[in-house]
Short mmCIF file of C-alpha atoms and ligand atoms in Angstrom, two decimals:
data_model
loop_
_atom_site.label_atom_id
_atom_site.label_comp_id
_atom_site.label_asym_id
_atom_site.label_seq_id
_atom_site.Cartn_x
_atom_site.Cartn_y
_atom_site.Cartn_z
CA UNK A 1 -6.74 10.14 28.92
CA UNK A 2 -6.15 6.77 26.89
CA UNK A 3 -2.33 6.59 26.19
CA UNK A 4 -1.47 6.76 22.17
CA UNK A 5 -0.23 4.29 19.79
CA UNK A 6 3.55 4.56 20.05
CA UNK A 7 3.49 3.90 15.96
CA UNK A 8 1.77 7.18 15.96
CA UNK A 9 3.94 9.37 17.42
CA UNK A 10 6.47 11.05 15.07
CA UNK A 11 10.17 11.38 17.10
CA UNK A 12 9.12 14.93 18.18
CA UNK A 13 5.57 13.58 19.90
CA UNK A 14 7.84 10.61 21.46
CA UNK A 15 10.56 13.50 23.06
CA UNK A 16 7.33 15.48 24.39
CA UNK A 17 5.95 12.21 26.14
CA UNK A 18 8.87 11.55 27.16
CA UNK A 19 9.70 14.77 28.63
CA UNK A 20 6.70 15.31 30.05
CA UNK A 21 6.84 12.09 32.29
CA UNK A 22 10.21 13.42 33.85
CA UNK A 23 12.66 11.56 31.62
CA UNK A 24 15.66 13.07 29.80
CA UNK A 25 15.13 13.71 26.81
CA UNK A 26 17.90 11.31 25.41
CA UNK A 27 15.52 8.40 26.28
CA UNK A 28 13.52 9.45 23.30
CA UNK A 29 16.51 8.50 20.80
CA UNK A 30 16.77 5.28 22.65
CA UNK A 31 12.85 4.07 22.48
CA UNK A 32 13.22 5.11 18.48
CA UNK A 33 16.49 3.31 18.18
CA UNK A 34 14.67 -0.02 19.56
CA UNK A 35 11.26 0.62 17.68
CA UNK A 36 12.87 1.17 13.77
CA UNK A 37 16.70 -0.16 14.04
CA UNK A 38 16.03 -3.19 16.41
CA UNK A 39 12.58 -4.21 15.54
CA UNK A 40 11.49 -3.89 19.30
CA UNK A 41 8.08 -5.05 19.80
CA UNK A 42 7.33 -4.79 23.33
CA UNK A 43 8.48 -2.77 26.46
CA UNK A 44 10.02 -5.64 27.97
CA UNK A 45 12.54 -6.24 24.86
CA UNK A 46 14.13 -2.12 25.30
CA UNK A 47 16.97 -3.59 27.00
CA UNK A 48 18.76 -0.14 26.35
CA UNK A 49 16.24 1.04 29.24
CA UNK A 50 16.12 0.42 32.54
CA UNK A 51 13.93 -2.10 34.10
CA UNK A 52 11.74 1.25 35.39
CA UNK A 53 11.46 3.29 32.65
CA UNK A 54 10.46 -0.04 30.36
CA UNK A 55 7.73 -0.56 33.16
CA UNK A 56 6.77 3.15 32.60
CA UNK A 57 6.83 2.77 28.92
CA UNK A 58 3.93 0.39 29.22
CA UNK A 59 1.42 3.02 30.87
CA UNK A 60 2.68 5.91 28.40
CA UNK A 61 1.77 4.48 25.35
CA UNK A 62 0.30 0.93 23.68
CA UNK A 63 2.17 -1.16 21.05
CA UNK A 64 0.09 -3.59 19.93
CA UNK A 65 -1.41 -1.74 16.94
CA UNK A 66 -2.31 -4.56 15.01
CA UNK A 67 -2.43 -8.14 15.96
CA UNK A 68 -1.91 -10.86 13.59
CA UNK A 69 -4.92 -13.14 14.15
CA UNK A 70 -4.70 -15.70 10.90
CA UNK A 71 -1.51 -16.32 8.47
CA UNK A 72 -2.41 -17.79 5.43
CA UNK A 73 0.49 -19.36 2.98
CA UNK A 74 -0.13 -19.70 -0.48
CA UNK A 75 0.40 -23.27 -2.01
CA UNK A 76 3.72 -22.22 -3.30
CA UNK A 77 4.61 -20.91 -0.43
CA UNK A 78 6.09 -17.42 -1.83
CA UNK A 79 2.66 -15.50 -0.74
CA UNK A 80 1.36 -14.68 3.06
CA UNK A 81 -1.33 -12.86 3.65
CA UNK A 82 -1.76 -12.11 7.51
CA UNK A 83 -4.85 -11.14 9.07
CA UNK A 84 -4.91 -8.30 11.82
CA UNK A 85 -6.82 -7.56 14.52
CA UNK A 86 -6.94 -3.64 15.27
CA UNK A 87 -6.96 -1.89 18.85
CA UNK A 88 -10.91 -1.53 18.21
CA UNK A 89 -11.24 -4.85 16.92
CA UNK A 90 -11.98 -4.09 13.39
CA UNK A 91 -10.12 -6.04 10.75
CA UNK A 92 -7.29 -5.60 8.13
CA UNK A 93 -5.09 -7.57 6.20
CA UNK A 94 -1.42 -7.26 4.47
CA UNK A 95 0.10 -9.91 2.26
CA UNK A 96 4.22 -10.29 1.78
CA UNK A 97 4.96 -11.87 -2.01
CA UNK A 98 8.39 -13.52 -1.93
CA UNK A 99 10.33 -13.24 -5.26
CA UNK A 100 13.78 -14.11 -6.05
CA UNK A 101 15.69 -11.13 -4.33
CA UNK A 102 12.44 -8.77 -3.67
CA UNK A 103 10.79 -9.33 -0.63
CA UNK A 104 7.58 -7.09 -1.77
CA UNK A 105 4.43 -6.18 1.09
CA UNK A 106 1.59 -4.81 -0.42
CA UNK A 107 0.01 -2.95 2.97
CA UNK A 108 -3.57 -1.53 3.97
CA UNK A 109 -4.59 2.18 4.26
CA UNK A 110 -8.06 1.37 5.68
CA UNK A 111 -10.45 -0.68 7.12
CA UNK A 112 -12.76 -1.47 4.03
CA UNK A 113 -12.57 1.48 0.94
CA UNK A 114 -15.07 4.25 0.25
CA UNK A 115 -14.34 3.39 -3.21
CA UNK A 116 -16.62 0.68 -4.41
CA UNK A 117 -15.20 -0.72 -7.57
CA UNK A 118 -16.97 -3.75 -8.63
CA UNK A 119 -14.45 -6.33 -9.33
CA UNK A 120 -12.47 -5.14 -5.81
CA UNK A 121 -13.59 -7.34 -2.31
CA UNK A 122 -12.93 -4.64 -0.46
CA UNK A 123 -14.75 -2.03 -2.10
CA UNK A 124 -17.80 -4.54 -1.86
CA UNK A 125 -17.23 -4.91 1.84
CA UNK A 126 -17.86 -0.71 2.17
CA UNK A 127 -15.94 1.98 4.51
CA UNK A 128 -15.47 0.96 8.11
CA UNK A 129 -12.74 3.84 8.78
CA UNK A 130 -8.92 5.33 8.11
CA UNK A 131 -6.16 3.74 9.65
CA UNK A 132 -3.75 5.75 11.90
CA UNK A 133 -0.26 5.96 10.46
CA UNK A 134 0.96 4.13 13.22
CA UNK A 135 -1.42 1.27 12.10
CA UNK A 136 0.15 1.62 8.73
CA UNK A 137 3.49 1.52 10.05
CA UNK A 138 2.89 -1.07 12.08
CA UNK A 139 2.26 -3.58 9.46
CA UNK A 140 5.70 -2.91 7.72
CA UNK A 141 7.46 -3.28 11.00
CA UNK A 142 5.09 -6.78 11.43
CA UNK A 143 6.79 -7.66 8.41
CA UNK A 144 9.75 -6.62 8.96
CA UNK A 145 10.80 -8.59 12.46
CA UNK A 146 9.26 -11.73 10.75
CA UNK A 147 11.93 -11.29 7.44
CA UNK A 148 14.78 -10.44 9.74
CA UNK A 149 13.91 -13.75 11.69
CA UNK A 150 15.21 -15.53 8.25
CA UNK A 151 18.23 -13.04 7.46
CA UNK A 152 15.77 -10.89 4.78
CA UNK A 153 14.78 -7.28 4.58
CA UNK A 154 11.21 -5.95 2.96
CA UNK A 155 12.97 -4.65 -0.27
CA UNK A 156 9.39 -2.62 -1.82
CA UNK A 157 6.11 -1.37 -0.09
CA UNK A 158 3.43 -1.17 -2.41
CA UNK A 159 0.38 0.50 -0.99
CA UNK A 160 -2.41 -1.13 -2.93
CA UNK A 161 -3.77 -3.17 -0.35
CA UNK A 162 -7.42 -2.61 1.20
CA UNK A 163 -8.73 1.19 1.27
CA UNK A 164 -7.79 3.82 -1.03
CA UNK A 165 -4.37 5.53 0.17
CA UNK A 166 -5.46 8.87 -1.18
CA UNK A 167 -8.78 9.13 0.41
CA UNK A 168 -6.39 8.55 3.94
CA UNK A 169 -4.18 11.19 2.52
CA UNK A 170 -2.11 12.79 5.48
CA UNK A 171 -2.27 9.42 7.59
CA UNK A 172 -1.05 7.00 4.58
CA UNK A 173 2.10 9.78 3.45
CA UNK A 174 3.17 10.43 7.30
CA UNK A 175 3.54 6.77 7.65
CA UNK A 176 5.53 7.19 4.45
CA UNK A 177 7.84 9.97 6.05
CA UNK A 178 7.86 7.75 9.64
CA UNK A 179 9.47 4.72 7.74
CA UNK A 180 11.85 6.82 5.50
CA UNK A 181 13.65 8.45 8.41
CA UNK A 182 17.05 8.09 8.41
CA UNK A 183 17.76 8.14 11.95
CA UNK A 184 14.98 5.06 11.76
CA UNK A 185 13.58 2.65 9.92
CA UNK A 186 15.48 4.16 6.95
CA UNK A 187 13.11 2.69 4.36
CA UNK A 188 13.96 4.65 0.84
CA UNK A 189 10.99 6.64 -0.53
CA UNK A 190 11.73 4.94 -4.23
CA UNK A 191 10.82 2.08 -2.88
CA UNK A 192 7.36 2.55 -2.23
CA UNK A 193 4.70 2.91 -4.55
CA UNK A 194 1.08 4.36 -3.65
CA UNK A 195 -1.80 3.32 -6.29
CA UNK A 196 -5.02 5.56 -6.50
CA UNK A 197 -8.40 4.86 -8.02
CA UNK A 198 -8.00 8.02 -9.29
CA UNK A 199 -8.52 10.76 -7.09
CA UNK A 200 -7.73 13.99 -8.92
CA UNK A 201 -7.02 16.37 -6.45
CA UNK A 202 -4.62 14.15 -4.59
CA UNK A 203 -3.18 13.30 -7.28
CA UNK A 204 -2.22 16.97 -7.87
CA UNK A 205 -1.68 17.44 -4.41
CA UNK A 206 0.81 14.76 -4.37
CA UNK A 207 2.70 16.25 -7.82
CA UNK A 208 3.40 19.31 -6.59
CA UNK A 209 5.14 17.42 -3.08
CA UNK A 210 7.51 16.39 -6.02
CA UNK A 211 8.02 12.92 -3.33
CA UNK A 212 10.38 9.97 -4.63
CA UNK A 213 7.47 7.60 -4.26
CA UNK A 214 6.25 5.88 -6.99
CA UNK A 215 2.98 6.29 -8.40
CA UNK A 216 0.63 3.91 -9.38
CA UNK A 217 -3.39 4.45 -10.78
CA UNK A 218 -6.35 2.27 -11.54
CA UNK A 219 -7.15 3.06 -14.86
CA UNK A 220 -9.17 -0.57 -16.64
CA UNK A 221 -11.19 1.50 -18.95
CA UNK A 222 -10.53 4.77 -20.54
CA UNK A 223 -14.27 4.86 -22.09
CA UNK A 224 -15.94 7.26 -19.31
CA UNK A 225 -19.11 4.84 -19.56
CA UNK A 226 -17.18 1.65 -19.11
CA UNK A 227 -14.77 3.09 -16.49
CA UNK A 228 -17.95 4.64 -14.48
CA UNK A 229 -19.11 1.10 -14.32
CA UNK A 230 -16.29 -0.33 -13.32
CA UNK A 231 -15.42 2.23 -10.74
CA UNK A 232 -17.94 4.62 -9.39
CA UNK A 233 -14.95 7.13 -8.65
CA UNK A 234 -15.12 7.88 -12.59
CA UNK A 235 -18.67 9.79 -12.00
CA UNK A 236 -16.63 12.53 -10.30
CA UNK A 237 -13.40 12.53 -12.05
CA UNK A 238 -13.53 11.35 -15.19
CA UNK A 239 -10.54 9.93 -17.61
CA UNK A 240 -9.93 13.31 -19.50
CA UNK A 241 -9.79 15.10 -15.58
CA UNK A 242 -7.91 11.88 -14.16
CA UNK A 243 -4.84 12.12 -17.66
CA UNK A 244 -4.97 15.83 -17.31
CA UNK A 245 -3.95 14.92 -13.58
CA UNK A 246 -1.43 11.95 -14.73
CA UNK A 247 0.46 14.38 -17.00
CA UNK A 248 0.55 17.04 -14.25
CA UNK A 249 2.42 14.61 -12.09
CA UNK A 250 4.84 13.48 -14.95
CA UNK A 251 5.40 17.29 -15.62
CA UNK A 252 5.77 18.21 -12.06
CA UNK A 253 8.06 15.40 -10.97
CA UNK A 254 9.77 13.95 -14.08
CA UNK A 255 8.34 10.26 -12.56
CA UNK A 256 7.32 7.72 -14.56
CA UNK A 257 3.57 6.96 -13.60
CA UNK A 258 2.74 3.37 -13.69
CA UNK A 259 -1.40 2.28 -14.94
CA UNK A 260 -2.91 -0.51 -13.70
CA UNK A 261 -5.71 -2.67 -15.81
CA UNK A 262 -7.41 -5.45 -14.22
CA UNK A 263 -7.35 -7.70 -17.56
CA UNK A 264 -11.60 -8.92 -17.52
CA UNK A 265 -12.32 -11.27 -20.25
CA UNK A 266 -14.74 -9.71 -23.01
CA UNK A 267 -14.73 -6.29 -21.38
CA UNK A 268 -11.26 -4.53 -20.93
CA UNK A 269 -9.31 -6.91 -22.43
CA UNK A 270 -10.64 -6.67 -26.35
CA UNK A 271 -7.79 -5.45 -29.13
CA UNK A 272 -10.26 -2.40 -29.12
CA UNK A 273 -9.64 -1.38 -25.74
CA UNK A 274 -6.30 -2.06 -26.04
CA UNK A 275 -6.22 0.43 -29.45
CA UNK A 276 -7.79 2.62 -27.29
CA UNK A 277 -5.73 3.20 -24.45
CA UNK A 278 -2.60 3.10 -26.66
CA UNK A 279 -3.72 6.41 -28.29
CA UNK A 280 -4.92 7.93 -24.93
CA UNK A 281 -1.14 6.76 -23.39
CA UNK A 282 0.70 7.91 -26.65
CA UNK A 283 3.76 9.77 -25.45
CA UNK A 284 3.45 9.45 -22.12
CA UNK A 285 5.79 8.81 -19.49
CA UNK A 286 4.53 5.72 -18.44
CA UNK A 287 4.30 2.18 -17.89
CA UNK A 288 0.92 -0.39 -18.16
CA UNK A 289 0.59 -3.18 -15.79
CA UNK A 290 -1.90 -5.40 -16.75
CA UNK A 291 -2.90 -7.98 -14.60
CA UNK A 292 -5.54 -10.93 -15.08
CA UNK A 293 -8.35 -10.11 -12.94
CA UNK A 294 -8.44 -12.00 -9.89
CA UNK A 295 -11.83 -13.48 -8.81
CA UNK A 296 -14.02 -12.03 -5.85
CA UNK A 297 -17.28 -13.92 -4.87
CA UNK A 298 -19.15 -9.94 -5.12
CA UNK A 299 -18.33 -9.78 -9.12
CA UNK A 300 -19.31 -12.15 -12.17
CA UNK A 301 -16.38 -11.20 -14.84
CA UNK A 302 -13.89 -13.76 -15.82
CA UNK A 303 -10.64 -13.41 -15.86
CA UNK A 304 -8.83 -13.06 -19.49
CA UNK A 305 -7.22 -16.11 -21.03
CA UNK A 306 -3.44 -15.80 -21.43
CA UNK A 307 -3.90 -15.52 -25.24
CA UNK A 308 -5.80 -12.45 -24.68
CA UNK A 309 -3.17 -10.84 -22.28
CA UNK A 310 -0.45 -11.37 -24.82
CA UNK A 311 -2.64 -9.88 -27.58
CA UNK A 312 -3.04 -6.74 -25.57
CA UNK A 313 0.10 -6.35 -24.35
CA UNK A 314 1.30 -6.83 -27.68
CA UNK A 315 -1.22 -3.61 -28.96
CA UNK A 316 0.51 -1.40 -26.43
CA UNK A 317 4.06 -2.99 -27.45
CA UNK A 318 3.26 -2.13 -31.11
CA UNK A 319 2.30 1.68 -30.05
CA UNK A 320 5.76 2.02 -28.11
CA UNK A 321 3.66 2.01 -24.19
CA UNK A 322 5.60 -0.25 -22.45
CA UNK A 323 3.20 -2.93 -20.86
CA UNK A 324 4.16 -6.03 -18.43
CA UNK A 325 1.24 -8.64 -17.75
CA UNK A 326 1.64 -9.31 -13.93
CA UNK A 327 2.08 -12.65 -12.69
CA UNK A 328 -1.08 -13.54 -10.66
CA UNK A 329 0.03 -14.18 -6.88
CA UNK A 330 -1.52 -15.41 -4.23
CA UNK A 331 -4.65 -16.37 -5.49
CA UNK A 332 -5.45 -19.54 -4.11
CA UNK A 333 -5.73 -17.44 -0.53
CA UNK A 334 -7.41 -14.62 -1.43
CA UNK A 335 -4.84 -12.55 -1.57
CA UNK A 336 -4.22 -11.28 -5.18
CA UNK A 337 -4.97 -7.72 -6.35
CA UNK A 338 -8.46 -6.68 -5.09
CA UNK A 339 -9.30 -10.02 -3.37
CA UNK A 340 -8.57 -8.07 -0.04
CA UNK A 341 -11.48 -8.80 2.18
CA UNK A 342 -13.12 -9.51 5.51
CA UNK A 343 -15.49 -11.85 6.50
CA UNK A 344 -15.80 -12.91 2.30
CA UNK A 345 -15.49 -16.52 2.38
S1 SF4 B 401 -9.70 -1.29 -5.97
FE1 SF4 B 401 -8.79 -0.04 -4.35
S2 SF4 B 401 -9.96 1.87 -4.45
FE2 SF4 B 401 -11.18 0.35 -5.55
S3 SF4 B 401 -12.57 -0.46 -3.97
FE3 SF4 B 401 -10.76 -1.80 -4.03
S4 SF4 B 401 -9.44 -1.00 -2.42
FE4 SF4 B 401 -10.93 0.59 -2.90
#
């Protein structure tokens, strides 16, 4: 029997393994104390175990979930984007954006997405599989012992990086629970935010769990003909199913929903389209991020002009929908919104 990720294992799995190889069952507390409040990385650094049991620990389970392979720091420095190598030796990536007092990772749910919006590089790359949720955790902790190295703390988890979090439902929201725990990692669930293409059912799903994490979802087009060219996922759900879902969650939870819209010059970006989804969002509990569309070598549409941005935001302004345009980060190594890839360049 291959041993199991020690990321995996929720604190009850970790007593049971421990248990079972004839420890007490205090040594559990211990290994969880040095994996989420100390940052351990490896065996050999549980100095609150003795020099046996930390040779033990090394046949009962494996800790190298991911294994950064290539850093990449943007040109101003305030953007990393880290390449991983998984136990199977497929690919991910996770990128830390530094800003004045947030410290903000944007983490991967899966190896490539299912999902195969146009303008995304990951969705052109395809599906190569879920992660685990200790391969999810694993890049917050990555993050984490790297931050602490220069006296800082992740301060938001935004899970919008490659793969779509709702499509690696029970994997991406135990990782969730794993890093809130107070007796670990203690990360607070308002500080995470999960974005969806649009997934209906999960969507729903995740309402009714009435969770503290924030809630983020794809929208760039609220024509059903644009949308479903933009992102297949709008041939199964479309915008009236996907807002029927969005004010479900609103209802349920009394959360304000955040919208993204990848700004793309002549197409979603047009005082039309802005007109549009102002009287779709009337009323709503919300909040519109709109964010210059970042380029990917797989898709040919250009990236709105600043003029343009402020035009639209202005529309939604004007209609009471509060709107932010994002500053674009990262983009000079590939590591904006949906420039996520492998093997791209
Ligand atoms: S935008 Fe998100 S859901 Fe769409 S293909 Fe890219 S990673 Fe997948």
């Amino acid at each position: 029997m291959t041993s199991p990720l020690i990321y995996d294992l929720t604190f009850d799995d970790l007593m049971a393994l421990v248990t079972e190889a004839g420890e007490s069952d205090y040594r559990a507390r211990q290994i969880w104390d040095g994996l989420y409040k100390n940052l351990w990385q490896n065996p050999d650094d549980f100095t609150n175990l003795s020099k046996t049991l930390r040779s033990k620990l090394v046949e009962l389970a494996k800790f190298d979930a991911v294994t950064p392979i290539q850093k990449l720091d943007s040109a101003d420095r305030r953007t990393r984007k880290t390449l991983f190598k998984l136990q199977d030796d497929l690919s991910i990536e996770a990128v830390l954006m530094r800003y004045d007092r947030r410290q903000t990772l944007c983490i991967s749910t899966q190896a490539g997405c299912a999902m195969g919006c146009v303008f995304c590089a990951t969705g052109q790359m395809g599906f190569k599989r879920h992660l685990t949720s200790g391969e999810i955790v694993a890049q917050v902790l990555y993050y984490a012992r790297l931050l602490s190295q220069e006296g800082y703390q992740v301060t938001n988890v935004v899970v919008m990086g490659m793969g779509e979090p709702f499509h690696n439902y029970a994997n991406t929201l135990s990782a969730i629970d794993m890093l809130n725990d107070p007796e670990g990692y203690n990360f607070g669930a308002r500080r995470f935010t999960i974005s969806t293409s649009g997934l209906v059912p999960a969507i729903r799903r995740f309402a009714d769990e009435r969770r503290q994490v924030n809630l983020a979802v794809s929208l760039h087009a609220v024509d059903d003909d644009l949308r479903s060219s933009m992102m297949p996922i709008n041939k199964k759900y479309n915008v009236e199913e996907l807002l029927d879902a969005c004010h479900y969650y609103i209802d349920r939870t009394g959360r304000r929903l955040t919208f993204e819209w990848a700004l793309i010059n002549g197409v979603n970006d047009t005082p039309e389209q802005a007109r549009k989804l102002a009287q779709k969002l009337k009323g709503m509990l919300c909040h519109v991020n709109a964010i210059p569309l970042n380029p990917t070598n797989g898709y040919s549409g250009k990236s709105t002009t600043h003029e343009r941005a402020v035009a639209f935001k202005g529309t939604l302004d004007q209609a009471g929908i509060p709107c932010t345009v994002r500053i674009r980060r990262g983009i000079d190594i590939q590591a904006g919104c949906g420039q996520l890839a492998i093997g791209e360049d």
